[in-house]
CSV table of C-alpha atoms and ligand atoms in Angstrom, one decimal:
chain,number,residue,atom,x,y,z
F,23,UNK,CA,9.3,33.7,26.9
F,24,UNK,CA,10.4,31.8,30.0
F,25,UNK,CA,7.3,29.7,30.4
F,26,UNK,CA,4.6,28.5,28.0
F,27,UNK,CA,5.2,28.1,24.4
F,28,UNK,CA,8.7,28.9,23.1
F,29,UNK,CA,9.3,30.3,19.6
F,30,UNK,CA,10.0,28.0,16.7
F,31,UNK,CA,13.4,29.5,16.1
F,32,UNK,CA,14.2,29.1,19.8
F,33,UNK,CA,13.2,25.5,19.6
F,34,UNK,CA,15.5,25.0,16.5
F,35,UNK,CA,18.5,26.7,18.0
F,36,UNK,CA,18.3,25.0,21.4
F,37,UNK,CA,18.0,21.6,19.7
F,38,UNK,CA,21.1,22.4,17.6
F,39,UNK,CA,23.0,23.6,20.6
F,40,UNK,CA,22.2,20.3,22.4
F,41,UNK,CA,23.3,18.3,19.4
F,42,UNK,CA,26.5,20.3,19.2
F,43,UNK,CA,27.2,19.9,23.0
F,44,UNK,CA,27.0,16.1,22.5
F,45,UNK,CA,29.6,16.3,19.7
F,46,UNK,CA,27.1,15.1,17.2
F,47,UNK,CA,26.4,18.1,15.1
F,48,UNK,CA,26.4,17.3,11.4
F,49,UNK,CA,26.7,19.6,8.4
F,50,UNK,CA,27.0,19.3,4.7
F,51,UNK,CA,30.3,19.4,2.9
F,52,UNK,CA,30.2,21.0,-0.6
F,53,UNK,CA,31.9,18.9,-3.2
F,54,UNK,CA,32.4,18.8,-6.9
F,55,UNK,CA,33.4,15.6,-8.6
F,56,UNK,CA,37.0,15.2,-9.7
F,57,UNK,CA,38.5,12.6,-12.0
F,58,UNK,CA,38.1,8.9,-11.0
F,59,UNK,CA,37.8,8.5,-7.2
F,60,UNK,CA,38.7,12.2,-6.5
F,61,UNK,CA,36.6,15.0,-5.4
F,62,UNK,CA,37.2,18.8,-5.1
F,63,UNK,CA,36.2,20.3,-1.7
F,64,UNK,CA,36.9,24.0,-0.9
F,65,UNK,CA,39.4,24.1,-3.8
F,66,UNK,CA,41.4,21.1,-2.7
F,67,UNK,CA,41.5,17.7,-4.4
F,68,UNK,CA,40.8,14.8,-2.1
F,69,UNK,CA,40.9,11.1,-2.6
F,70,UNK,CA,37.4,10.0,-1.9
F,71,UNK,CA,37.0,7.0,0.5
F,72,UNK,CA,33.5,7.9,1.5
F,73,UNK,CA,31.3,6.9,-1.4
F,74,UNK,CA,29.3,3.7,-2.0
F,75,UNK,CA,30.2,4.0,-5.7
F,76,UNK,CA,32.0,0.6,-5.4
F,77,UNK,CA,32.5,-0.1,-9.1
F,78,UNK,CA,33.1,3.5,-10.1
F,79,UNK,CA,30.0,3.6,-12.3
F,80,UNK,CA,28.5,6.9,-11.1
F,81,UNK,CA,30.7,8.8,-13.5
F,82,UNK,CA,30.6,6.2,-16.3
F,83,UNK,CA,30.0,7.8,-19.7
F,84,UNK,CA,27.6,5.0,-20.8
F,85,UNK,CA,25.3,5.8,-17.9
F,86,UNK,CA,25.3,9.5,-18.7
F,87,UNK,CA,24.7,8.7,-22.4
F,88,UNK,CA,21.8,6.4,-21.6
F,89,UNK,CA,20.1,9.2,-19.5
F,90,UNK,CA,20.5,11.7,-22.4
F,91,UNK,CA,18.0,9.9,-24.5
F,92,UNK,CA,15.2,10.1,-22.1
F,93,UNK,CA,12.8,12.6,-20.6
F,94,UNK,CA,13.7,14.4,-17.4
F,95,UNK,CA,10.4,13.8,-15.6
F,96,UNK,CA,7.9,10.9,-15.6
F,97,UNK,CA,4.8,13.1,-14.9
F,98,UNK,CA,2.9,10.9,-12.4
F,99,UNK,CA,2.7,7.6,-10.6
F,100,UNK,CA,3.1,4.7,-12.9
F,101,UNK,CA,-0.4,3.5,-12.0
F,102,UNK,CA,-2.0,6.8,-13.0
F,103,UNK,CA,-0.2,7.7,-16.2
F,104,UNK,CA,0.9,4.3,-17.5
F,105,UNK,CA,4.4,2.8,-17.3
F,106,UNK,CA,7.1,4.2,-19.6
F,107,UNK,CA,9.5,2.1,-21.6
F,108,UNK,CA,12.4,3.2,-19.5
F,109,UNK,CA,10.9,1.7,-16.3
F,110,UNK,CA,9.8,-1.5,-18.1
F,111,UNK,CA,13.3,-1.9,-19.6
F,112,UNK,CA,14.9,-1.3,-16.2
F,113,UNK,CA,12.8,-4.0,-14.5
F,114,UNK,CA,13.4,-6.5,-17.3
F,115,UNK,CA,17.2,-5.9,-16.9
F,116,UNK,CA,17.0,-6.4,-13.2
F,117,UNK,CA,14.9,-9.6,-13.4
F,118,UNK,CA,17.3,-11.0,-16.0
F,119,UNK,CA,20.4,-10.0,-14.0
F,120,UNK,CA,19.0,-11.3,-10.7
F,121,UNK,CA,17.5,-14.4,-12.4
F,122,UNK,CA,14.1,-13.8,-10.8
F,123,UNK,CA,10.7,-13.9,-12.6
F,124,UNK,CA,10.1,-10.3,-12.1
F,125,UNK,CA,11.2,-7.0,-10.4
F,126,UNK,CA,9.6,-3.8,-9.3
F,127,UNK,CA,11.6,-0.5,-9.3
F,128,UNK,CA,11.2,2.1,-6.5
F,129,UNK,CA,12.5,5.7,-6.2
F,130,UNK,CA,15.0,4.7,-3.5
F,131,UNK,CA,16.0,2.0,-1.2
F,132,UNK,CA,14.2,3.9,1.6
F,133,UNK,CA,11.0,3.9,-0.4
F,134,UNK,CA,11.4,0.2,-1.4
F,135,UNK,CA,11.6,-0.8,2.3
F,136,UNK,CA,8.8,1.6,3.4
F,137,UNK,CA,6.5,0.3,0.7
F,138,UNK,CA,7.3,-3.4,0.8
F,139,UNK,CA,7.5,-4.4,4.5
F,140,UNK,CA,4.2,-2.8,5.6
F,141,UNK,CA,2.6,-4.3,2.5
F,142,UNK,CA,3.5,-7.8,3.7
F,143,UNK,CA,3.0,-7.4,7.5
F,144,UNK,CA,0.5,-5.6,9.5
F,145,UNK,CA,-0.9,-5.6,13.0
F,146,UNK,CA,-0.9,-9.0,14.6
F,147,UNK,CA,2.0,-10.2,12.3
F,148,UNK,CA,5.6,-10.5,13.6
F,149,UNK,CA,8.7,-8.9,12.2
F,150,UNK,CA,12.1,-10.1,13.5
F,151,UNK,CA,15.1,-7.8,12.7
F,152,UNK,CA,18.8,-7.8,13.2
F,153,UNK,CA,19.8,-5.1,15.7
F,154,UNK,CA,22.1,-3.4,13.1
F,155,UNK,CA,19.4,-3.2,10.4
F,156,UNK,CA,19.5,0.0,8.4
F,157,UNK,CA,17.2,2.8,9.5
F,158,UNK,CA,14.8,2.4,6.6
F,159,UNK,CA,14.2,-1.3,7.6
F,160,UNK,CA,13.5,-0.3,11.2
F,161,UNK,CA,11.2,2.6,10.1
F,162,UNK,CA,9.3,0.3,7.7
F,163,UNK,CA,8.9,-2.4,10.4
F,164,UNK,CA,7.5,0.2,12.8
F,165,UNK,CA,5.2,1.7,10.2
F,166,UNK,CA,3.7,-1.8,9.5
F,167,UNK,CA,2.3,-1.9,13.1
F,168,UNK,CA,3.5,-5.5,13.4
F,169,UNK,CA,4.9,-6.9,16.7
F,170,UNK,CA,8.6,-6.3,16.5
F,171,UNK,CA,11.4,-8.5,17.9
F,172,UNK,CA,15.1,-7.6,17.5
F,173,UNK,CA,18.0,-10.1,17.8
F,174,UNK,CA,21.6,-9.1,18.6
F,175,UNK,CA,23.7,-8.6,15.5
F,176,UNK,CA,24.1,-11.9,13.6
F,177,UNK,CA,23.0,-13.9,16.6
F,178,UNK,CA,21.1,-16.8,15.0
F,179,UNK,CA,20.5,-18.5,18.4
F,180,UNK,CA,18.5,-15.5,19.5
F,181,UNK,CA,16.8,-15.3,16.1
F,182,UNK,CA,15.7,-18.9,16.6
F,183,UNK,CA,14.2,-18.2,20.1
F,184,UNK,CA,12.2,-15.3,18.6
F,185,UNK,CA,11.0,-17.7,15.8
F,186,UNK,CA,9.9,-20.3,18.4
F,187,UNK,CA,8.2,-17.6,20.5
F,188,UNK,CA,6.3,-16.3,17.4
F,189,UNK,CA,5.1,-19.8,16.6
F,190,UNK,CA,3.6,-20.3,20.0
F,191,UNK,CA,2.4,-16.8,20.8
F,192,UNK,CA,1.2,-15.8,17.3
F,193,UNK,CA,0.4,-19.1,15.6
F,194,UNK,CA,-1.7,-17.5,12.8
F,195,UNK,CA,0.6,-14.6,12.2
F,196,UNK,CA,2.8,-14.0,9.2
F,197,UNK,CA,6.4,-14.0,10.4
F,198,UNK,CA,9.0,-12.0,8.4
F,199,UNK,CA,12.7,-12.0,9.1
F,200,UNK,CA,14.5,-8.9,8.0
F,201,UNK,CA,18.3,-8.8,7.5
F,202,UNK,CA,21.1,-7.4,5.3
F,203,UNK,CA,23.7,-9.2,3.3
F,204,UNK,CA,26.4,-6.6,4.1
F,205,UNK,CA,25.9,-4.4,7.1
F,206,UNK,CA,26.4,-0.8,6.0
F,207,UNK,CA,28.5,0.5,8.9
F,208,UNK,CA,30.4,-2.7,9.8
F,209,UNK,CA,31.0,-4.2,6.4
F,210,UNK,CA,30.4,-7.7,7.7
F,211,UNK,CA,28.1,-10.3,6.2
F,212,UNK,CA,24.8,-11.5,7.6
F,213,UNK,CA,24.7,-15.3,8.4
F,214,UNK,CA,22.4,-15.9,5.4
F,215,UNK,CA,22.8,-19.7,5.1
F,216,UNK,CA,21.8,-20.2,8.7
F,217,UNK,CA,19.0,-17.7,8.6
F,218,UNK,CA,17.5,-19.4,5.4
F,219,UNK,CA,17.6,-22.8,7.2
F,220,UNK,CA,15.9,-21.3,10.3
F,221,UNK,CA,13.2,-19.4,8.6
F,222,UNK,CA,12.3,-22.5,6.5
F,223,UNK,CA,12.2,-24.7,9.6
F,224,UNK,CA,9.9,-22.3,11.3
F,225,UNK,CA,7.7,-21.4,8.4
F,226,UNK,CA,8.8,-17.7,8.3
F,227,UNK,CA,9.7,-15.6,5.3
F,228,UNK,CA,12.9,-13.6,4.6
F,229,UNK,CA,13.4,-10.0,3.4
F,230,UNK,CA,17.0,-9.6,2.4
F,231,UNK,CA,18.5,-6.1,1.8
F,232,UNK,CA,21.4,-6.4,-0.6
F,233,UNK,CA,22.2,-2.7,-0.8
F,234,UNK,CA,25.9,-3.2,-0.3
F,235,UNK,CA,26.0,-6.7,-1.7
F,236,UNK,CA,24.7,-6.3,-5.2
F,237,UNK,CA,27.5,-5.6,-7.7
F,238,UNK,CA,30.2,-6.5,-5.1
F,239,UNK,CA,29.5,-10.1,-4.1
F,240,UNK,CA,29.0,-13.2,-6.2
F,241,UNK,CA,30.8,-14.3,-9.3
F,242,UNK,CA,28.4,-12.3,-11.5
F,243,UNK,CA,27.7,-9.6,-8.9
F,244,UNK,CA,24.2,-10.8,-8.0
F,245,UNK,CA,25.0,-10.5,-4.3
F,246,UNK,CA,25.3,-12.7,-1.3
F,247,UNK,CA,22.5,-14.9,-2.5
F,248,UNK,CA,24.6,-15.8,-5.5
F,249,UNK,CA,27.8,-16.2,-3.4
F,250,UNK,CA,26.1,-18.8,-1.2
F,251,UNK,CA,23.9,-20.4,-3.9
F,252,UNK,CA,20.6,-19.4,-2.1
F,253,UNK,CA,18.9,-17.4,-4.9
F,254,UNK,CA,15.8,-19.7,-4.9
F,255,UNK,CA,15.3,-19.5,-1.2
F,256,UNK,CA,14.8,-15.9,-0.3
F,257,UNK,CA,11.2,-14.6,-0.6
F,258,UNK,CA,12.0,-10.9,-1.0
F,259,UNK,CA,15.3,-9.6,-2.4
F,260,UNK,CA,15.9,-5.9,-2.2
F,261,UNK,CA,18.8,-4.1,-3.8
F,262,UNK,CA,19.7,-0.4,-4.4
F,263,UNK,CA,20.7,1.2,-7.7
F,264,UNK,CA,22.5,4.1,-6.1
F,265,UNK,CA,25.6,2.3,-4.7
F,266,UNK,CA,27.5,-0.2,-6.8
F,267,UNK,CA,25.1,0.4,-9.6
F,268,UNK,CA,26.2,4.1,-9.7
F,269,UNK,CA,22.7,5.5,-10.5
F,270,UNK,CA,19.7,5.9,-8.2
F,271,UNK,CA,16.7,4.0,-7.1
F,272,UNK,CA,16.1,0.5,-5.8
F,273,UNK,CA,14.3,-2.8,-6.7
F,274,UNK,CA,12.5,-5.6,-5.2
F,275,UNK,CA,13.1,-8.8,-7.1
F,276,UNK,CA,11.2,-12.1,-6.8
F,277,UNK,CA,8.2,-13.9,-8.3
F,278,UNK,CA,5.7,-12.4,-10.6
F,279,UNK,CA,3.1,-12.6,-7.8
F,280,UNK,CA,5.3,-10.6,-5.5
F,281,UNK,CA,5.6,-7.8,-8.1
F,282,UNK,CA,1.9,-7.8,-8.8
F,283,UNK,CA,1.1,-7.7,-5.1
F,284,UNK,CA,3.5,-4.8,-4.5
F,285,UNK,CA,2.2,-2.7,-7.3
F,286,UNK,CA,-1.2,-3.0,-5.7
F,287,UNK,CA,-0.1,-2.6,-2.1
F,288,UNK,CA,3.2,-0.8,-1.7
F,289,UNK,CA,2.1,2.7,-0.8
F,290,UNK,CA,5.5,4.3,-1.6
F,291,UNK,CA,5.1,2.9,-5.2
F,292,UNK,CA,1.4,3.7,-5.6
F,293,UNK,CA,1.3,7.3,-4.2
F,294,UNK,CA,4.6,8.6,-5.6
F,295,UNK,CA,5.7,10.0,-8.9
F,296,UNK,CA,7.7,7.4,-10.9
F,297,UNK,CA,11.5,7.8,-10.9
F,298,UNK,CA,12.8,10.1,-13.7
F,299,UNK,CA,13.0,8.1,-17.0
F,300,UNK,CA,16.6,9.5,-17.4
F,301,UNK,CA,17.5,7.9,-14.1
F,302,UNK,CA,15.7,4.6,-15.0
F,303,UNK,CA,17.6,4.5,-18.3
F,304,UNK,CA,21.0,5.1,-16.6
F,305,UNK,CA,20.2,2.4,-14.0
F,306,UNK,CA,19.2,-0.1,-16.7
F,307,UNK,CA,22.5,0.5,-18.4
F,308,UNK,CA,24.3,0.0,-15.1
F,309,UNK,CA,22.6,-3.3,-14.5
F,310,UNK,CA,23.6,-4.4,-18.0
F,311,UNK,CA,27.2,-3.4,-17.3
F,312,UNK,CA,27.4,-5.0,-13.8
F,313,UNK,CA,26.1,-8.3,-15.1
F,314,UNK,CA,28.5,-8.4,-18.0
F,315,UNK,CA,32.3,-8.6,-18.7
F,316,UNK,CA,33.0,-5.0,-17.7
F,317,UNK,CA,31.3,-5.5,-14.4
F,318,UNK,CA,33.4,-8.6,-13.7
F,319,UNK,CA,36.6,-6.6,-14.5
F,320,UNK,CA,35.5,-3.7,-12.2
F,321,UNK,CA,34.6,-6.2,-9.5
F,322,UNK,CA,38.1,-7.7,-9.8
F,323,UNK,CA,39.7,-4.3,-9.5
F,324,UNK,CA,37.6,-3.6,-6.4
F,325,UNK,CA,38.5,-6.8,-4.8
F,326,UNK,CA,42.2,-6.2,-5.5
F,327,UNK,CA,41.9,-3.0,-3.6
F,328,UNK,CA,40.0,-4.7,-0.7
F,329,UNK,CA,42.7,-7.3,-0.4
F,330,UNK,CA,45.5,-4.7,-0.5
F,331,UNK,CA,43.9,-2.7,2.3
F,332,UNK,CA,43.3,-5.9,4.3
F,333,UNK,CA,47.0,-6.7,4.0
F,334,UNK,CA,48.0,-3.2,5.0
F,335,UNK,CA,45.7,-3.2,8.0
F,336,UNK,CA,47.0,-6.6,9.1
F,337,UNK,CA,43.7,-7.3,10.6
F,338,UNK,CA,40.9,-9.8,10.0
F,339,UNK,CA,39.7,-10.7,6.6
F,340,UNK,CA,37.4,-8.2,4.9
F,341,UNK,CA,34.2,-9.4,3.4
F,342,UNK,CA,33.0,-6.3,1.6
F,343,UNK,CA,34.1,-2.9,0.3
F,344,UNK,CA,33.2,-1.3,3.7
F,345,UNK,CA,36.0,-1.1,6.2
F,346,UNK,CA,35.2,0.3,9.6
F,347,UNK,CA,38.1,1.6,11.8
F,348,UNK,CA,36.6,1.8,15.3
F,349,UNK,CA,37.7,4.8,17.3
F,350,UNK,CA,35.3,4.6,20.2
F,351,UNK,CA,34.7,8.1,21.4
F,352,UNK,CA,32.7,10.5,19.1
F,353,UNK,CA,35.3,13.2,19.3
F,354,UNK,CA,38.2,10.8,18.7
F,355,UNK,CA,36.5,9.7,15.4
F,356,UNK,CA,36.0,13.3,14.3
F,357,UNK,CA,39.6,14.2,15.0
F,358,UNK,CA,40.8,11.2,13.1
F,359,UNK,CA,38.7,12.2,10.1
F,360,UNK,CA,40.0,15.8,10.3
F,361,UNK,CA,43.6,14.4,10.3
F,362,UNK,CA,42.9,12.4,7.2
F,363,UNK,CA,41.3,15.3,5.5
F,364,UNK,CA,44.3,17.4,6.1
F,365,UNK,CA,46.4,14.7,4.5
F,366,UNK,CA,44.1,14.7,1.4
F,367,UNK,CA,41.7,11.8,2.1
F,368,UNK,CA,38.0,12.1,2.5
F,369,UNK,CA,36.9,9.5,5.1
F,370,UNK,CA,33.8,10.1,7.1
F,371,UNK,CA,33.5,9.8,10.9
F,372,UNK,CA,30.4,7.8,11.7
F,373,UNK,CA,28.8,8.6,15.0
F,374,UNK,CA,25.7,8.1,17.1
F,375,UNK,CA,22.8,7.7,16.1
F,376,UNK,CA,24.1,6.0,13.0
F,377,UNK,CA,26.1,3.6,15.2
F,378,UNK,CA,25.9,3.0,18.9
F,379,UNK,CA,27.3,5.6,21.4
F,380,UNK,CA,31.0,4.9,22.1
F,381,UNK,CA,31.3,2.9,18.8
F,382,UNK,CA,32.2,5.9,16.6
F,383,UNK,CA,34.4,5.0,13.7
F,384,UNK,CA,36.0,6.0,10.5
F,385,UNK,CA,34.2,4.3,7.6
F,386,UNK,CA,36.4,3.6,4.7
F,387,UNK,CA,34.7,2.5,1.4
F,388,UNK,CA,36.8,1.2,-1.5
F,389,UNK,CA,36.1,1.5,-5.2
F,390,UNK,CA,37.3,-0.1,-8.4
F,391,UNK,CA,38.3,3.5,-9.3
F,392,UNK,CA,40.9,3.8,-6.6
F,393,UNK,CA,44.5,3.2,-7.9
F,394,UNK,CA,46.7,0.8,-5.9
F,395,UNK,CA,48.8,3.8,-4.9
F,396,UNK,CA,45.8,5.6,-3.5
F,397,UNK,CA,45.0,2.6,-1.3
F,398,UNK,CA,48.5,2.3,0.0
F,399,UNK,CA,48.7,6.0,0.7
F,400,UNK,CA,45.5,5.8,2.7
F,401,UNK,CA,46.9,2.9,4.7
F,402,UNK,CA,50.0,4.9,5.5
F,403,UNK,CA,48.0,8.0,6.4
F,404,UNK,CA,45.9,5.9,8.8
F,405,UNK,CA,49.0,5.8,10.9
F,406,UNK,CA,48.4,2.3,12.0
F,407,UNK,CA,50.9,0.4,14.0
F,408,UNK,CA,52.8,-2.0,11.8
F,409,UNK,CA,51.1,-5.4,11.5
Q,502,PLP,C1,21.6,2.9,1.5
Q,502,PLP,C2,20.8,1.9,2.1
Q,502,PLP,C3,19.4,1.8,1.9
Q,502,PLP,C4,18.7,3.0,1.3
Q,502,PLP,O1,18.8,3.0,-0.1
Q,502,PLP,P1,18.7,4.4,-0.8
Q,502,PLP,O2,18.5,4.1,-2.2
Q,502,PLP,O3,19.9,5.2,-0.5
Q,502,PLP,O4,17.5,5.1,-0.2
Q,502,PLP,C5,18.8,0.8,2.4
Q,502,PLP,N1,19.4,-0.3,3.0
Q,502,PLP,C6,20.7,-0.2,3.3
Q,502,PLP,C7,21.4,-1.3,4.0
Q,502,PLP,C8,21.5,0.8,2.8
Q,502,PLP,O5,22.8,0.9,3.0
């Protein structure tokens, strides 16, 4: 049909053709897990530098063992069917680890953001976000219906002008600042100390996403809030259980009132089946490990690898386990990733719309499970000019 309504399959294939023409087509690679930080893809063993399993806990026998003592399914939302021991234990572990009064577990980080941000802010309120905020934070802010303001990445001056603007134009509004501790595609840190000062000075609240900070930063792995001694000064702390924690799910940690409020108002918590008890049990075990002596050892191994790659790259200091290698053009990044793949390294090319157009990159993520030899082999394979 030339005019009028086109067929559904026609719509799908022309959309895919357009994505492909832009060099942005994505597809799924089939993998099976190998030993340590290795994966098997199409019969080949690859060293995996693409996972957020920073402490190597995803394959930890204690997490698997913990899961084996629980049911597969939870049966219903926790408000409908009652809350199971596994979920209560997980939240107790998180609150003890994060040193907060309470915590509430969600099915994923995406669900935690989508439930929490619109519970706190609605129409007539103001949400101010960093430009590089994760998609789930942006989607949650949009869903809330609040007035949105975005500041250039880590630009506290612009954040302050937005805060001043909000105070005069929306004097009765709730104002929520949303930021991350470690930015997921750049690996740099948010200016948390400055933001805490500003939001306090202007009577705003702070939502901090520690998805890539928890387990990695801070003496005990409690994230950037611990590293900077700001644990008492952030209203809403979010973290995920599927990255350094090696399991799945997410949490919001804070006061008892925050938890009670969210379990009454966060729609992704209320209207969704509780996470599988098997998963809650493995996540609880992960939290216990990360906060203990083994977690500290794994964190040390991770940071040894980070420092080793930093030296090999001869570039600026790394502040997290995420190392972006900017290529620029979309196809350049794809070719660089293909070259590494051929050399036995799985490193993803990250393109628009995950990052801005023309800022395509290789995104290397390090793990405690990488051996020093694997890290130096990667550095050599990156073919970088000598420092
Ligand atoms: C991964 C990620 C999320 C989403 O967490 P999931 O548990 O994977 O849904 C949220 N925020 C940031 C910064 C992330 O990197």
